[in-house]
Short mmCIF file of C-alpha atoms in Angstrom, two decimals:
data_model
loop_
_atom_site.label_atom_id
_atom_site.label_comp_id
_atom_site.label_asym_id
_atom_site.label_seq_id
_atom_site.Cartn_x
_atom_site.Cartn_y
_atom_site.Cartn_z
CA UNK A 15 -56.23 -188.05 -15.37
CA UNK A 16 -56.98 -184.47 -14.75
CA UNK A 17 -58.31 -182.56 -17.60
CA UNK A 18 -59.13 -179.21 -15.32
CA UNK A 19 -56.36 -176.51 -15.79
CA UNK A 20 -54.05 -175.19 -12.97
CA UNK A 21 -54.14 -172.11 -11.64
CA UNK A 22 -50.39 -171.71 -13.18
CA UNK A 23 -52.44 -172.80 -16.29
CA UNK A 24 -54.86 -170.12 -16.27
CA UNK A 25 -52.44 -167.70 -15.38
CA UNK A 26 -50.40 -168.76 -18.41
CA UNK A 27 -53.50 -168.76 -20.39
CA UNK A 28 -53.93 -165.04 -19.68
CA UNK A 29 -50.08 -163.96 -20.47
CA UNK A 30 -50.37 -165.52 -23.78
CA UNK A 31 -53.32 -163.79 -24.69
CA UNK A 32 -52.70 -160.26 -23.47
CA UNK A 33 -49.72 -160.89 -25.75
CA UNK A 34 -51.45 -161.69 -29.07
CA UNK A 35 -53.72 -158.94 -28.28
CA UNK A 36 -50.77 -156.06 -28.07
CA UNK A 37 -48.05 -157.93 -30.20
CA UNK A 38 -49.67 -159.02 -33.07
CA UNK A 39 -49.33 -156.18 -35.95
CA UNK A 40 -52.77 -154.42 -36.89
CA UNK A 41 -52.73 -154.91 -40.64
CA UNK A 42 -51.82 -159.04 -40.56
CA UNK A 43 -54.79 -159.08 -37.26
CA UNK A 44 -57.40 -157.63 -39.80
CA UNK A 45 -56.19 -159.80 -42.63
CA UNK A 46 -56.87 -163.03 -40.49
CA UNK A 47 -59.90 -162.08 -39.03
CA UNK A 48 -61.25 -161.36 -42.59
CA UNK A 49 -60.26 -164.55 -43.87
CA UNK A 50 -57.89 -162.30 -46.32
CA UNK A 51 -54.58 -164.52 -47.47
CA UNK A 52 -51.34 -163.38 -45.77
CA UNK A 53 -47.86 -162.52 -48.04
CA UNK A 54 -44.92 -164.12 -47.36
CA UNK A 55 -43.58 -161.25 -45.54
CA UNK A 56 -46.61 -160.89 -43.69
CA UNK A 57 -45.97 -164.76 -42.67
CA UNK A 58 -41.79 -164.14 -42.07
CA UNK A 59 -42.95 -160.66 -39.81
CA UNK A 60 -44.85 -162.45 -37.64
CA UNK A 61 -43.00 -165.30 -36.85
CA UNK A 62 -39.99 -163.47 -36.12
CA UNK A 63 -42.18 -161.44 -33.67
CA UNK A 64 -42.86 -164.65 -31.99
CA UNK A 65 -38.92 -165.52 -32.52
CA UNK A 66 -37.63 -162.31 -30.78
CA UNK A 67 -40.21 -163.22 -27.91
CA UNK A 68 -39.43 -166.50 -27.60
CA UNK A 69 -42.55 -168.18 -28.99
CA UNK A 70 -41.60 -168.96 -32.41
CA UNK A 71 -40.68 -172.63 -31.42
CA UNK A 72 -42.27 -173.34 -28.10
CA UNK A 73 -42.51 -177.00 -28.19
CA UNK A 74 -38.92 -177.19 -29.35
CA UNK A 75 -36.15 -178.13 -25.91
CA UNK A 76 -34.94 -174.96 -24.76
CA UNK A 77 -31.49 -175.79 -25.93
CA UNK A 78 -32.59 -175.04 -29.35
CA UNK A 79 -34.96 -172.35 -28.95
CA UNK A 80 -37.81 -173.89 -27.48
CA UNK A 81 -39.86 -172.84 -23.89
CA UNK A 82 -40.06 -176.41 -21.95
CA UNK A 83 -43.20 -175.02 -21.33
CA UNK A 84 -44.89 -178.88 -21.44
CA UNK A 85 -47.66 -180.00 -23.42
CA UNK A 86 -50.40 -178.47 -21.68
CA UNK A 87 -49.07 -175.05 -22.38
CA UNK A 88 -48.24 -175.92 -25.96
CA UNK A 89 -51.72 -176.68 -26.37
CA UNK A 90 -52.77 -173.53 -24.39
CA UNK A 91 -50.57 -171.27 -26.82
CA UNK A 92 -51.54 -172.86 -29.56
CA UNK A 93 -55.40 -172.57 -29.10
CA UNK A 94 -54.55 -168.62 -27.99
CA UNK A 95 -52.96 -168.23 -30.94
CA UNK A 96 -55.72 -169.88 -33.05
CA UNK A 97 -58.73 -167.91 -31.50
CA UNK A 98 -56.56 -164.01 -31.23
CA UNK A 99 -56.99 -165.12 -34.52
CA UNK A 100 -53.34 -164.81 -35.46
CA UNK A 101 -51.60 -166.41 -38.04
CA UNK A 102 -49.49 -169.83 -37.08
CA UNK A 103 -45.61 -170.22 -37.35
CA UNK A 104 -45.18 -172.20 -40.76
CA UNK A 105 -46.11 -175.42 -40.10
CA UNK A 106 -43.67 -177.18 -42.08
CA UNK A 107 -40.67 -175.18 -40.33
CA UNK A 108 -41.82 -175.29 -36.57
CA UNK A 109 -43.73 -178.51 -36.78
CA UNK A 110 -41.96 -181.03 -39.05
CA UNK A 111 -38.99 -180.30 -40.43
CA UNK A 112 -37.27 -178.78 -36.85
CA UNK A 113 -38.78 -181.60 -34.49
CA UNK A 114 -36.80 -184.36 -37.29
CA UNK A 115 -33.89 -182.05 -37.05
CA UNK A 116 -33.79 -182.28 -33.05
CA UNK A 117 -34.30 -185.84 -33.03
CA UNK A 118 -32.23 -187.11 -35.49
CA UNK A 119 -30.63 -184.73 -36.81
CA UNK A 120 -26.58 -184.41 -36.45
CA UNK A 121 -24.91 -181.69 -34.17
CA UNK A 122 -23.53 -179.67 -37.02
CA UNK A 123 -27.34 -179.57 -38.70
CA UNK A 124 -28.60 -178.54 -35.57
CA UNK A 125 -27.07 -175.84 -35.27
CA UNK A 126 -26.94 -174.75 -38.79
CA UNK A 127 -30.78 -174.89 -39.47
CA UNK A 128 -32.68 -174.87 -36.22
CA UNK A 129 -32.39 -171.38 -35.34
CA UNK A 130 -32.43 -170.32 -39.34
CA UNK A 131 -35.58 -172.81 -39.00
CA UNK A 132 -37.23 -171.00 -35.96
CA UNK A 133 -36.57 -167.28 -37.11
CA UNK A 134 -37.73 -168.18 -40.60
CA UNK A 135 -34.36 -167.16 -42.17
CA UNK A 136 -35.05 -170.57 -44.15
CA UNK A 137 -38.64 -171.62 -45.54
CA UNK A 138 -39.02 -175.30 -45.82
CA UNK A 139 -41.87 -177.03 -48.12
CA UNK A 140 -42.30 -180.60 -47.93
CA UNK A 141 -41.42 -183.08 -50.71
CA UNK A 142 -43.50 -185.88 -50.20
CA UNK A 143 -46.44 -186.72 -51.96
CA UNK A 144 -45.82 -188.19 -56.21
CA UNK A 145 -47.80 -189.30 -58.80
CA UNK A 146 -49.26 -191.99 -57.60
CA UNK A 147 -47.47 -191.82 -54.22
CA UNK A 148 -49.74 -189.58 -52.27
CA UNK A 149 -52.00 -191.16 -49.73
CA UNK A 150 -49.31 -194.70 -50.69
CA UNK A 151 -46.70 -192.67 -49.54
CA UNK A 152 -43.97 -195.68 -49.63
CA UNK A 153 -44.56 -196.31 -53.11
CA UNK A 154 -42.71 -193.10 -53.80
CA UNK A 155 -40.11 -193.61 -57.08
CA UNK A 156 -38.12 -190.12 -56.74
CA UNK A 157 -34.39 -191.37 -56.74
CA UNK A 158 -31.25 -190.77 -55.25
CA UNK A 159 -27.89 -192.40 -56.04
CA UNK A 160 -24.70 -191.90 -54.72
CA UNK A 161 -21.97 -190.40 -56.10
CA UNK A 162 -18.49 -189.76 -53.88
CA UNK A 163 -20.41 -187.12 -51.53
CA UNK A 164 -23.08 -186.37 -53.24
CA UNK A 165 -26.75 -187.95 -53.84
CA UNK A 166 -27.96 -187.49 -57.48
CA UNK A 167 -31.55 -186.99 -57.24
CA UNK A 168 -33.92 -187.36 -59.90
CA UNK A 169 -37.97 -187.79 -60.34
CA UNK A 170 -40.84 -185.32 -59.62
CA UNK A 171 -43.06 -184.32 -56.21
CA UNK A 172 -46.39 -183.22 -56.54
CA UNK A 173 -48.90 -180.82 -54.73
CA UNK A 174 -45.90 -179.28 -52.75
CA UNK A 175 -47.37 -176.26 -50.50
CA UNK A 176 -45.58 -173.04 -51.21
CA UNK A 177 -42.45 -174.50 -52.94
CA UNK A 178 -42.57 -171.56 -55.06
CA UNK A 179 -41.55 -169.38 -51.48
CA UNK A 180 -39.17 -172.28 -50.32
CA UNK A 181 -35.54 -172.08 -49.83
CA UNK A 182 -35.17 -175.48 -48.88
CA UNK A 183 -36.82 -179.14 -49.27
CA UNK A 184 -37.29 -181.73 -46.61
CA UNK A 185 -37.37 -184.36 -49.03
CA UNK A 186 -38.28 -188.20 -49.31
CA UNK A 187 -35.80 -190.55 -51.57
CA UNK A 188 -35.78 -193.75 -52.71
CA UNK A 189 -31.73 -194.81 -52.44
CA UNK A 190 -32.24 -199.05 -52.51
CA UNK A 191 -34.62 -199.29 -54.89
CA UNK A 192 -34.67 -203.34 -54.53
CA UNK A 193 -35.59 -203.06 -50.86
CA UNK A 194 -39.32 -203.32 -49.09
CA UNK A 195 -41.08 -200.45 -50.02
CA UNK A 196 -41.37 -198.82 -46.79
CA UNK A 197 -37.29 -199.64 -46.37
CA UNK A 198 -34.83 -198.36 -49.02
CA UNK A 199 -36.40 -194.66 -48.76
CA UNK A 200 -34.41 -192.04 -47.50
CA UNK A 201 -34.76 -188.09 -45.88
CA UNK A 202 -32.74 -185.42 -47.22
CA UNK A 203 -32.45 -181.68 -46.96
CA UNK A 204 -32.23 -180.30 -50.13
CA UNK A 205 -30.95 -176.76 -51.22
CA UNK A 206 -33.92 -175.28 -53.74
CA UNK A 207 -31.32 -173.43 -55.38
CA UNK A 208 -30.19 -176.35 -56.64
CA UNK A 209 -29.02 -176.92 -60.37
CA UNK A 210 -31.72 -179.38 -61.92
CA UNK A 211 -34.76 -177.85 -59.95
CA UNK A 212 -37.85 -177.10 -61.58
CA UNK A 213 -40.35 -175.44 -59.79
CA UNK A 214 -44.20 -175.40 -61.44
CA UNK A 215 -47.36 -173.63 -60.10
CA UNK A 216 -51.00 -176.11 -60.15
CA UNK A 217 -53.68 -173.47 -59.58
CA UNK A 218 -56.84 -174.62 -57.32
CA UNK A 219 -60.19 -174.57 -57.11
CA UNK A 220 -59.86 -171.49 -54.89
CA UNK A 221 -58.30 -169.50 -57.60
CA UNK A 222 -55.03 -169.49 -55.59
CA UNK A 223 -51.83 -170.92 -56.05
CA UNK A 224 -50.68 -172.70 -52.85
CA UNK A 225 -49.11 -176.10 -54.46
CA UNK A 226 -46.41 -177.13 -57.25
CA UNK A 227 -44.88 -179.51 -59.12
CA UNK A 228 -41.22 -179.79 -58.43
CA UNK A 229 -39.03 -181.67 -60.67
CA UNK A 230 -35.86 -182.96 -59.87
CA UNK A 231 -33.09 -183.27 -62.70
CA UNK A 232 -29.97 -184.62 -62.22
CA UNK A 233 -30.12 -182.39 -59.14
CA UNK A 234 -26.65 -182.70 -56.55
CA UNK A 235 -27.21 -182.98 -53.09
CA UNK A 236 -24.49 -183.16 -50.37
CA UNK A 237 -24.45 -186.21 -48.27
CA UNK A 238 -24.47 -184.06 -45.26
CA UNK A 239 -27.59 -183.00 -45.99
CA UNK A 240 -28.80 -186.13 -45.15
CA UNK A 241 -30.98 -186.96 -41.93
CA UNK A 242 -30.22 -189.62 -39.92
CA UNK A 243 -29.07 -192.81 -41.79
CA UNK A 244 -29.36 -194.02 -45.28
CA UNK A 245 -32.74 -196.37 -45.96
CA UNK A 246 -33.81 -195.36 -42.23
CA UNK A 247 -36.28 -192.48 -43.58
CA UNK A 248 -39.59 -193.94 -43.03
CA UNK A 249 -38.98 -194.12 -39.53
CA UNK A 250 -38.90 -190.18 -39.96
CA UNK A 251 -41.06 -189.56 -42.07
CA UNK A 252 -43.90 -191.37 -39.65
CA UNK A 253 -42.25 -189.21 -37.03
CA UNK A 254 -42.85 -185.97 -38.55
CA UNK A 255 -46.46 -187.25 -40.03
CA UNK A 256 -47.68 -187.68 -36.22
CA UNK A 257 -46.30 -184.64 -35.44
CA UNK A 258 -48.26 -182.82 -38.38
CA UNK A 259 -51.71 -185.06 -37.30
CA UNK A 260 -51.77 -183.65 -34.14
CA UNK A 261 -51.63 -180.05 -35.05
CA UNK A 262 -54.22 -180.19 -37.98
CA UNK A 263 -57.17 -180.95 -35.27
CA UNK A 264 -57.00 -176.96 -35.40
CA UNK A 265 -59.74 -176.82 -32.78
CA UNK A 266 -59.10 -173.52 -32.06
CA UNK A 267 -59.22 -172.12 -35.43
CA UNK A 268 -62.55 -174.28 -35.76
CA UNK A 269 -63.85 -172.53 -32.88
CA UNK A 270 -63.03 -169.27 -34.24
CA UNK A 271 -65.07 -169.96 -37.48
CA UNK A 272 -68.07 -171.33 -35.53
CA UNK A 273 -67.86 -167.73 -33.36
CA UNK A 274 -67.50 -165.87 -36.67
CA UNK A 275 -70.79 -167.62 -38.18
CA UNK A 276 -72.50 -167.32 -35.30
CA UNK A 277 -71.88 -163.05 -35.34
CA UNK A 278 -72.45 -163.08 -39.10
CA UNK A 279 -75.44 -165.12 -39.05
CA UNK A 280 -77.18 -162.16 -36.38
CA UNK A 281 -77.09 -159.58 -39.30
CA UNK A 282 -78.38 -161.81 -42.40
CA UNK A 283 -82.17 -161.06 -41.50
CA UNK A 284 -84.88 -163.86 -43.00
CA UNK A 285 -87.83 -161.55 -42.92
CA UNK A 286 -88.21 -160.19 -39.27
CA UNK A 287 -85.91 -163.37 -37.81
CA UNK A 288 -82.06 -162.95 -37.70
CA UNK A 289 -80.73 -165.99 -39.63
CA UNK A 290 -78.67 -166.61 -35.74
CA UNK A 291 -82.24 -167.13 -34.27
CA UNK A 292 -83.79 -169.98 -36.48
CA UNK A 293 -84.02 -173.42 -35.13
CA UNK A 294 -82.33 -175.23 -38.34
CA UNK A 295 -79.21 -172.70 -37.80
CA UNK A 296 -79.09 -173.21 -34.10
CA UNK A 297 -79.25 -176.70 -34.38
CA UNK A 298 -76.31 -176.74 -37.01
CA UNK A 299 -74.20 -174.59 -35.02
CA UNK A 300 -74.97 -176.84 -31.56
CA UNK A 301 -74.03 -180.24 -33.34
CA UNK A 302 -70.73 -179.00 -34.63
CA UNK A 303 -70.05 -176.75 -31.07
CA UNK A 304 -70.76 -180.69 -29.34
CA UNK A 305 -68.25 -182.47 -31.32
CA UNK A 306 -65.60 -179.88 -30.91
CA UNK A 307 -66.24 -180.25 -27.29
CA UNK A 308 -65.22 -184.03 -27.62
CA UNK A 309 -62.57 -183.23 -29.90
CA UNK A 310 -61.24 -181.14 -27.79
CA UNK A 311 -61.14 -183.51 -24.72
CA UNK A 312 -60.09 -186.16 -26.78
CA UNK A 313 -57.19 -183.77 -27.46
CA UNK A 314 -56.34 -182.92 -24.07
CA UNK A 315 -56.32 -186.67 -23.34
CA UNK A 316 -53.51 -186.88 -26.53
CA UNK A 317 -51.65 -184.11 -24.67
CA UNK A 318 -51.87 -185.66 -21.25
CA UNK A 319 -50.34 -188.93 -22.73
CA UNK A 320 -47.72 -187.31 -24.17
CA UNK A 321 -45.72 -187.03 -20.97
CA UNK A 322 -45.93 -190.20 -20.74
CA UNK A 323 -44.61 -191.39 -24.08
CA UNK A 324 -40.80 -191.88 -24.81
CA UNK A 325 -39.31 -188.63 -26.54
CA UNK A 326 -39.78 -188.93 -30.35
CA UNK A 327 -42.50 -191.91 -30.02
CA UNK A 328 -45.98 -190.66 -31.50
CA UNK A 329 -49.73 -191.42 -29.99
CA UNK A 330 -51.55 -193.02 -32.76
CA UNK A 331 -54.52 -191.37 -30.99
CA UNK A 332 -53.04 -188.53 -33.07
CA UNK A 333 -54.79 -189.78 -36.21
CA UNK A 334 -58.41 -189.62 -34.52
CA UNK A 335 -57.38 -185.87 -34.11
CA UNK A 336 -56.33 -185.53 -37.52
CA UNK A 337 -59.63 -187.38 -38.61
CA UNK A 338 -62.06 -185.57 -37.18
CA UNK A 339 -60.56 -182.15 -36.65
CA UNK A 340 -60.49 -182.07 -40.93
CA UNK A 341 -64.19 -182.89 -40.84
CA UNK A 342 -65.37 -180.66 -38.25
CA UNK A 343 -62.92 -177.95 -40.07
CA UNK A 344 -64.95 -178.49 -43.04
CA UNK A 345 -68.25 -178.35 -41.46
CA UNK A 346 -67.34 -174.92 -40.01
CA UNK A 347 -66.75 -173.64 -43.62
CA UNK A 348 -70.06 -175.01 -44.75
CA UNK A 349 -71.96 -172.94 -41.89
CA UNK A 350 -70.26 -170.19 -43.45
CA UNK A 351 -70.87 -170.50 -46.68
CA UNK A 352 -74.61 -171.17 -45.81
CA UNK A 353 -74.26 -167.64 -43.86
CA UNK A 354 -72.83 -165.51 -46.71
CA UNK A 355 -75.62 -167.43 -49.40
CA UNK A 356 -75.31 -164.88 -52.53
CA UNK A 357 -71.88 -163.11 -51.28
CA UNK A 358 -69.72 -166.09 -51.08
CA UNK A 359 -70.81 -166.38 -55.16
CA UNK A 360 -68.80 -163.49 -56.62
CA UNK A 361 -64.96 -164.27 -57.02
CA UNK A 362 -62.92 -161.43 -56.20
CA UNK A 363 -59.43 -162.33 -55.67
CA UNK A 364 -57.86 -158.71 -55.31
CA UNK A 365 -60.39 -158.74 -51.98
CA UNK A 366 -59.07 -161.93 -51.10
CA UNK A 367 -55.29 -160.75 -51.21
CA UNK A 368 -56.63 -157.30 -49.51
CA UNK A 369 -54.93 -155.44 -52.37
CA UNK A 370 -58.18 -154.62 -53.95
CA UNK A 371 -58.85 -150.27 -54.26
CA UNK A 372 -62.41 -150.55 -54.83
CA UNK A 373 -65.14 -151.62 -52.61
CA UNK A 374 -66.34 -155.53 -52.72
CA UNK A 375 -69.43 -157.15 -54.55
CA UNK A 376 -71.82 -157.64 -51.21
CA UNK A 377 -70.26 -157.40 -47.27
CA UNK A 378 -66.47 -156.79 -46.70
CA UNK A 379 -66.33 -160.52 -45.79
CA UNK A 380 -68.07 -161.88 -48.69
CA UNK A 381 -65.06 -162.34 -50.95
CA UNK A 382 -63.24 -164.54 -48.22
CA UNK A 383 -66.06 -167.12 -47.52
CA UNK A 384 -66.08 -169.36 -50.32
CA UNK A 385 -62.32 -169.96 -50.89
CA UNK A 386 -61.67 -170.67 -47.55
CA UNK A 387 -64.46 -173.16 -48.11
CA UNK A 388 -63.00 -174.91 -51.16
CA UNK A 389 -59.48 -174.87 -49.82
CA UNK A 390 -60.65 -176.83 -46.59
CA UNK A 391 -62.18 -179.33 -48.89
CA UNK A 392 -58.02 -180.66 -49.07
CA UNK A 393 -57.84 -181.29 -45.51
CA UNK A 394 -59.63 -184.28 -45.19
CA UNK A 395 -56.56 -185.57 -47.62
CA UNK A 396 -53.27 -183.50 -46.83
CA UNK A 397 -51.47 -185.23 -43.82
CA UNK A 398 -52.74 -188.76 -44.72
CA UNK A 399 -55.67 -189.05 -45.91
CA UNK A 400 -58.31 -189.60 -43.46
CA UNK A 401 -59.01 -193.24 -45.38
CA UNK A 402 -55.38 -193.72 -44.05
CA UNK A 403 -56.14 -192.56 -40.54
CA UNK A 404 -59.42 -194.90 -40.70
CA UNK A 405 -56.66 -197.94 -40.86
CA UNK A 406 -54.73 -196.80 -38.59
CA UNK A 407 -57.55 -196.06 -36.16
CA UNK A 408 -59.01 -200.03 -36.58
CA UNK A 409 -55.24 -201.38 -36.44
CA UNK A 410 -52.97 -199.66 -33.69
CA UNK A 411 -56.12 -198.47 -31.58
CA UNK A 412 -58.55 -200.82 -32.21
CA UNK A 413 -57.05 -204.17 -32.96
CA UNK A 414 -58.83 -205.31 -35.75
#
């Protein structure tokens, strides 16, 4: 294996930045480089930017939008993107719910959704996780009976990301209720619109509101919305989580946040000695820079086997990504937390939103430090929790 880049590679490398640097929109670059939380429009803007050049879906086959660029320039783009800093496709569009519809999905879906997926015509949240179905995602009770062409769907899904901006639900089932748990379950598509939704915000420790409750009523869904076959949708569902795994490592957004700390950190002065220049900050900043290094191999490595893997069959290597790019993601956030010190205390959410018209308690940055902080704190769960990835690790890797 060959983890050095091409000269094609490099080349590549260069294209894709020159093109976040002159593409990406002034107002959403300052917003992401400030940590400041983007609007929905801000998110739809840009990711029909990256639709109208082509970039929106690159992974995707290029029969359905995507580039065929491989998955060392996936990973090239992606880490680009992360470091411009610009803001990433939604995940849940471009990196779950469109890979399930390519694999599985029937000819008519694909070409109803996937380019209504790519160009963001259609936000998708994800409607997994329950009361006590989270992390035990096949204990999930939602139901779905059949009735002529429809599936009656009825139960409640909890902590669902920006269902509040959704249009549609990818949505786990349970249609045989008297099957094995991880058997009976099945994946639909579900219209948010739909008579018998009920959609309610759960404010975080962040002060923000990025997840919901979503209750389902008596809600009618047709049976064309449904991917793939009936009581087959754990098989999809584990496709999609790998999928998802892989792209929260995040190393290059990591690596961002490490550079960010490490420019902040040279104008917090500790009597004569920039905060940058003491040992115990140094040394931090060097352990965490180390394991990204290995992360990021151990990523490349991930990538390389990829060619090699039959198409929709997932590395379970993904799951060390997912593991240890949530920690090290958190352990960039703490560095800058311990930069701002006093101005990461005040909370300021107009700052945070950029719609604030006077000027912020401490630096400009301040307001941003600590919520990104507390909302990292979830990413050590969301995806499978990392206690999940730990057995998954010591049974498909390791044997035990």
């Amino acid at each position: 294996m060959d983890l050095r880049f091409t000269p094609d590679e490099l080349a590549f490398r260069d294209e894709v930045r020159t093109f976040f640097r002159t593409a990406l929109p002034a107002d959403i670059r300052r917003k992401t480089e400030l940590g400041q939380r983007l609007s929905k429009e801000d998110t739809v803007s840009w990711q029909r930017i990256l639709n109208a050049k082509g970039w929106a879906v690159p992974h995707w086959p290029a029969e359905w939008g995507g580039t065929d660029w491989g998955p060392v320039k996936n990973y090239v783009f992606r880490e680009e993107m992360q470091l411009a800093p610009a803001p990433d496709p939604l995940s849940f569009n471009v990196s779950m719910v469109g890979p399930v519809l390519i694999a599985f999905g029937t000819d008519a879906q694909k070409r109803h959704f996937l380019p209504r997926v790519a160009n963001l015509d259609y936000w998708f949240c994800q409607g997994f996780s329950e009361p006590g179905a989270g992390s035990d995602l096949a204990s999930l009770r939602t139901s779905a009976r059949r009735e002529g062409d429809d599936y009656v769907v009825n139960g409640q899904k909890i902590w669902t990301s920006r269902a509040h901006h959704a249009d549609w639900m990818f949505c786990l089932v349970r249609t045989d209720p008297k099957a094995k748990p991880q058997a009976g379950i099945t994946y639909l598509l579900i219209d948010m619109k739909t008579p018998g939704i009920t959609v309610r915000p759960i404010p975080t420790i962040d002060g923000e509101h990025h997840f919901n409750e979503v209750f389902f009523d008596d809600a009618r869904v047709p049976v064309a919305n449904r991917v793939g076959e009936e009581n087959k949708g754990w098989t999809y569902a584990k496709f999609l989580l790998g999928n998802e795994r892989t792209g929260i490592a995040r190393v290059g957004a990591s690596k961002y946040r490490i550079q960010r700390a490490k420019e902040l950190a040279r104008t917090i002065m500790l009597g004569a000695t920039p905060l940058a220049e003491t040992p115990r900050f140094r040394e931090k900043v060097a352990d965490i820079e180390v394991q990204l290094k290995a992360l990021e191999i151990t990523q490349m490595r991930v990538v390389c086997n990829a060619r090699k893997l039959p198409p929709g069959v997932q590395d379970p290597a993904s799951s060390v990504l997912k593991l240890k790019g949530s920690e090290l993601q958190q352990a960039a956030t703490e560095i800058l937390m311990e930069v701002a010190g006093p101005d990461a205390l005040a909370l300021q959410p107009e700052h945070l939103w950029g719609t604030a018209t006077d000027e912020p308690i401490g630096p400009e940055w301040g307001p941003m430090i600590a919520p990104d902080y507390f909302y990292t704190r979830a990413a050590s769960i969301y995806g499978g929790s990392n206690e999940i990835q730990r057995n998954v690790i010591a049974k498909r890797l390791l044997g035990l």
